[in-house]
Short mmCIF file of C-alpha atoms in Angstrom, two decimals:
data_model
loop_
_atom_site.label_atom_id
_atom_site.label_comp_id
_atom_site.label_asym_id
_atom_site.label_seq_id
_atom_site.Cartn_x
_atom_site.Cartn_y
_atom_site.Cartn_z
CA UNK A 11 -1.36 30.59 -71.66
CA UNK A 12 -0.28 30.64 -67.73
CA UNK A 13 0.22 34.47 -66.59
CA UNK A 14 3.20 33.64 -63.98
CA UNK A 15 4.96 31.20 -66.55
CA UNK A 16 4.95 31.87 -70.31
CA UNK A 17 5.15 28.32 -72.46
CA UNK A 18 3.28 26.37 -69.83
CA UNK A 19 0.01 25.61 -71.02
CA UNK A 20 -2.60 22.92 -70.11
CA UNK A 21 -4.46 20.05 -71.26
CA UNK A 22 -4.36 16.40 -71.95
CA UNK A 23 -2.99 14.06 -68.94
CA UNK A 24 1.23 13.68 -69.11
CA UNK A 25 3.65 15.25 -68.48
CA UNK A 26 5.52 18.75 -70.22
CA UNK A 27 8.53 19.69 -69.27
CA UNK A 28 8.50 23.90 -69.59
CA UNK A 29 10.66 26.33 -70.99
CA UNK A 30 11.89 29.64 -68.76
CA UNK A 31 11.39 30.00 -64.95
CA UNK A 32 9.68 27.42 -64.91
CA UNK A 33 11.15 24.72 -66.07
CA UNK A 34 11.09 22.80 -62.64
CA UNK A 35 7.71 21.98 -63.09
CA UNK A 36 5.61 19.36 -64.42
CA UNK A 37 2.52 20.66 -65.67
CA UNK A 38 -0.02 17.77 -65.52
CA UNK A 39 -2.05 18.98 -68.17
CA UNK A 40 -0.56 20.65 -72.01
CA UNK A 41 -2.65 22.87 -74.22
CA UNK A 42 -1.56 22.91 -77.58
CA UNK A 43 -0.45 26.36 -79.39
CA UNK A 44 -3.01 24.59 -82.78
CA UNK A 45 -5.98 24.89 -80.24
CA UNK A 46 -4.34 28.03 -78.49
CA UNK A 47 -4.58 29.77 -82.22
CA UNK A 48 -8.25 27.97 -82.62
CA UNK A 49 -9.07 29.88 -79.48
CA UNK A 50 -7.90 33.40 -80.74
CA UNK A 51 -9.70 32.64 -84.46
CA UNK A 52 -13.15 31.35 -83.34
CA UNK A 53 -13.01 34.31 -80.85
CA UNK A 54 -12.20 36.79 -83.28
CA UNK A 55 -15.37 35.38 -86.03
CA UNK A 56 -17.43 35.73 -82.76
CA UNK A 57 -17.10 38.92 -82.06
CA UNK A 58 -17.41 39.27 -85.61
CA UNK A 59 -21.03 38.39 -84.79
CA UNK A 60 -21.27 36.56 -88.58
CA UNK A 61 -19.24 39.03 -90.71
CA UNK A 62 -16.76 36.59 -92.47
CA UNK A 63 -12.80 36.70 -92.09
CA UNK A 64 -10.08 35.42 -94.33
CA UNK A 65 -7.19 32.94 -92.63
CA UNK A 66 -5.09 36.32 -93.14
CA UNK A 67 -7.08 39.06 -91.29
CA UNK A 68 -7.72 36.42 -88.53
CA UNK A 69 -4.08 35.50 -88.43
CA UNK A 70 -3.35 39.02 -88.61
CA UNK A 71 -5.64 40.01 -85.67
CA UNK A 72 -4.02 37.78 -83.14
CA UNK A 73 -0.22 37.68 -84.36
CA UNK A 74 -0.94 34.11 -85.53
CA UNK A 75 1.59 32.52 -88.17
CA UNK A 76 -1.54 32.34 -91.09
CA UNK A 77 -0.27 29.11 -93.53
CA UNK A 78 -0.77 27.04 -89.77
CA UNK A 79 -3.95 29.00 -89.11
CA UNK A 80 -5.41 28.50 -92.44
CA UNK A 81 -4.53 24.33 -91.86
CA UNK A 82 -6.20 24.49 -87.96
CA UNK A 83 -9.30 26.50 -89.63
CA UNK A 84 -9.91 23.45 -92.44
CA UNK A 85 -9.95 20.99 -89.77
CA UNK A 86 -12.33 23.11 -87.43
CA UNK A 87 -14.83 23.13 -90.89
CA UNK A 88 -14.24 19.70 -91.63
CA UNK A 89 -15.62 19.38 -87.89
CA UNK A 90 -18.72 21.32 -88.31
CA UNK A 91 -17.38 24.45 -85.85
CA UNK A 92 -16.77 26.73 -89.00
CA UNK A 93 -17.98 27.33 -92.39
CA UNK A 94 -15.88 28.99 -95.21
CA UNK A 95 -17.37 30.65 -98.23
CA UNK A 96 -15.81 31.24 -101.72
CA UNK A 97 -14.99 34.91 -103.91
CA UNK A 98 -14.43 38.34 -103.11
CA UNK A 99 -17.31 38.82 -99.87
CA UNK A 100 -15.62 35.23 -98.50
CA UNK A 101 -13.61 33.86 -95.76
CA UNK A 102 -14.88 32.00 -92.26
CA UNK A 103 -17.74 32.55 -90.01
CA UNK A 104 -19.02 30.29 -87.02
CA UNK A 105 -21.25 27.24 -88.14
CA UNK A 106 -22.88 28.04 -85.89
CA UNK A 107 -23.96 30.39 -82.53
CA UNK A 108 -21.40 31.13 -80.20
CA UNK A 109 -23.84 30.47 -77.43
CA UNK A 110 -23.45 26.80 -78.96
CA UNK A 111 -19.32 26.14 -78.93
CA UNK A 112 -17.96 24.90 -76.17
CA UNK A 113 -14.00 25.38 -75.86
CA UNK A 114 -14.05 21.26 -75.47
CA UNK A 115 -15.90 20.84 -78.80
CA UNK A 116 -12.97 22.85 -79.95
CA UNK A 117 -10.27 20.99 -77.66
CA UNK A 118 -12.04 17.40 -78.87
CA UNK A 119 -12.05 18.07 -83.16
CA UNK A 120 -8.43 19.28 -82.80
CA UNK A 121 -6.78 17.42 -80.18
CA UNK A 122 -8.61 14.18 -79.06
CA UNK A 123 -10.29 13.57 -76.04
CA UNK A 124 -9.62 15.46 -72.96
CA UNK A 125 -7.73 13.25 -71.24
CA UNK A 126 -5.47 10.31 -71.91
CA UNK A 127 -3.35 8.43 -69.71
CA UNK A 128 -0.41 6.63 -71.67
CA UNK A 129 -3.01 7.04 -74.98
CA UNK A 130 -5.83 5.57 -73.15
CA UNK A 131 -9.02 7.04 -72.12
CA UNK A 132 -8.98 6.79 -68.36
CA UNK A 133 -11.97 4.66 -67.71
CA UNK A 134 -9.80 2.15 -70.60
CA UNK A 135 -6.70 2.18 -67.70
CA UNK A 136 -5.90 -0.37 -65.60
CA UNK A 137 -3.92 -0.97 -61.88
CA UNK A 138 -3.34 -3.35 -59.90
CA UNK A 139 -2.18 -4.19 -56.65
CA UNK A 140 -1.93 -0.42 -54.46
CA UNK A 141 -2.09 1.54 -57.69
CA UNK A 142 -5.70 -0.02 -58.40
CA UNK A 143 -7.59 3.10 -57.23
CA UNK A 144 -5.51 5.40 -59.28
CA UNK A 145 -7.51 4.57 -62.73
CA UNK A 146 -10.54 6.70 -60.37
CA UNK A 147 -7.99 10.05 -59.69
CA UNK A 148 -7.67 9.89 -63.95
CA UNK A 149 -10.58 9.64 -63.95
CA UNK A 150 -11.71 12.47 -61.66
CA UNK A 151 -9.14 14.49 -63.63
CA UNK A 152 -11.41 14.39 -66.97
CA UNK A 153 -14.17 14.97 -64.79
CA UNK A 154 -12.98 18.31 -63.67
CA UNK A 155 -11.04 18.97 -67.23
CA UNK A 156 -15.17 18.34 -68.67
CA UNK A 157 -17.10 20.52 -65.72
CA UNK A 158 -15.32 24.06 -67.03
CA UNK A 159 -14.16 23.00 -70.44
CA UNK A 160 -18.05 21.85 -71.71
CA UNK A 161 -20.07 24.80 -69.73
CA UNK A 162 -17.80 28.04 -71.24
CA UNK A 163 -18.66 28.55 -74.90
CA UNK A 164 -17.53 30.74 -77.19
CA UNK A 165 -20.28 33.60 -76.34
CA UNK A 166 -19.44 33.89 -72.30
CA UNK A 167 -15.46 34.17 -73.04
CA UNK A 168 -15.69 36.58 -75.71
CA UNK A 169 -18.62 38.65 -73.33
CA UNK A 170 -16.43 38.34 -70.32
CA UNK A 171 -19.20 36.12 -68.16
CA UNK A 172 -17.36 33.27 -67.25
CA UNK A 173 -20.05 30.48 -65.30
CA UNK A 174 -20.48 31.34 -61.48
CA UNK A 175 -17.67 27.60 -61.03
CA UNK A 176 -15.39 29.23 -63.14
CA UNK A 177 -14.70 32.43 -62.55
CA UNK A 178 -14.79 31.23 -58.81
CA UNK A 179 -11.54 28.94 -59.31
CA UNK A 180 -9.86 31.91 -61.26
CA UNK A 181 -10.88 34.31 -58.44
CA UNK A 182 -8.87 32.12 -56.14
CA UNK A 183 -5.68 33.73 -55.83
CA UNK A 184 -3.75 29.90 -55.27
CA UNK A 185 -5.04 29.04 -58.60
CA UNK A 186 -2.69 31.76 -60.54
CA UNK A 187 0.56 30.17 -58.08
CA UNK A 188 2.77 27.57 -60.19
CA UNK A 189 3.21 24.17 -58.37
#
């Protein structure tokens, strides 16, 4: 979530109208609540270092709706990101090390490709005339998303160790300004 504009999230190509003080903005990218909730639950599991947690416990720890989170965790289980265990000592745990699960993995598992243009992957979009090179722009946007999201793992976020290129982006005060 953007610190200056609550309710404005970033991630798939398209226009989103925000509510509140930043409502005149048209962010290009949108992160759905489903992905945000999944990341918060997964980071909680990563911090637990292998100890299983129930959907209710994860939801409570992050202030999330339990039933919705349960549905999200089932999708993540089917994608091989979490594993579930039944019984008194049961719950969810990461299916692989936090160092091998990227934010891009989670986003793709829950929401499909990182970037789409009118429901198409950027390389499939075709333009003519003056807009002919627009496809290059959309491909570059996807490459930029990949450059960030494919290189940050759950372990990086929990440990507060973002890759240098990402830390450099967030260190720029201009990055935090809404436009």
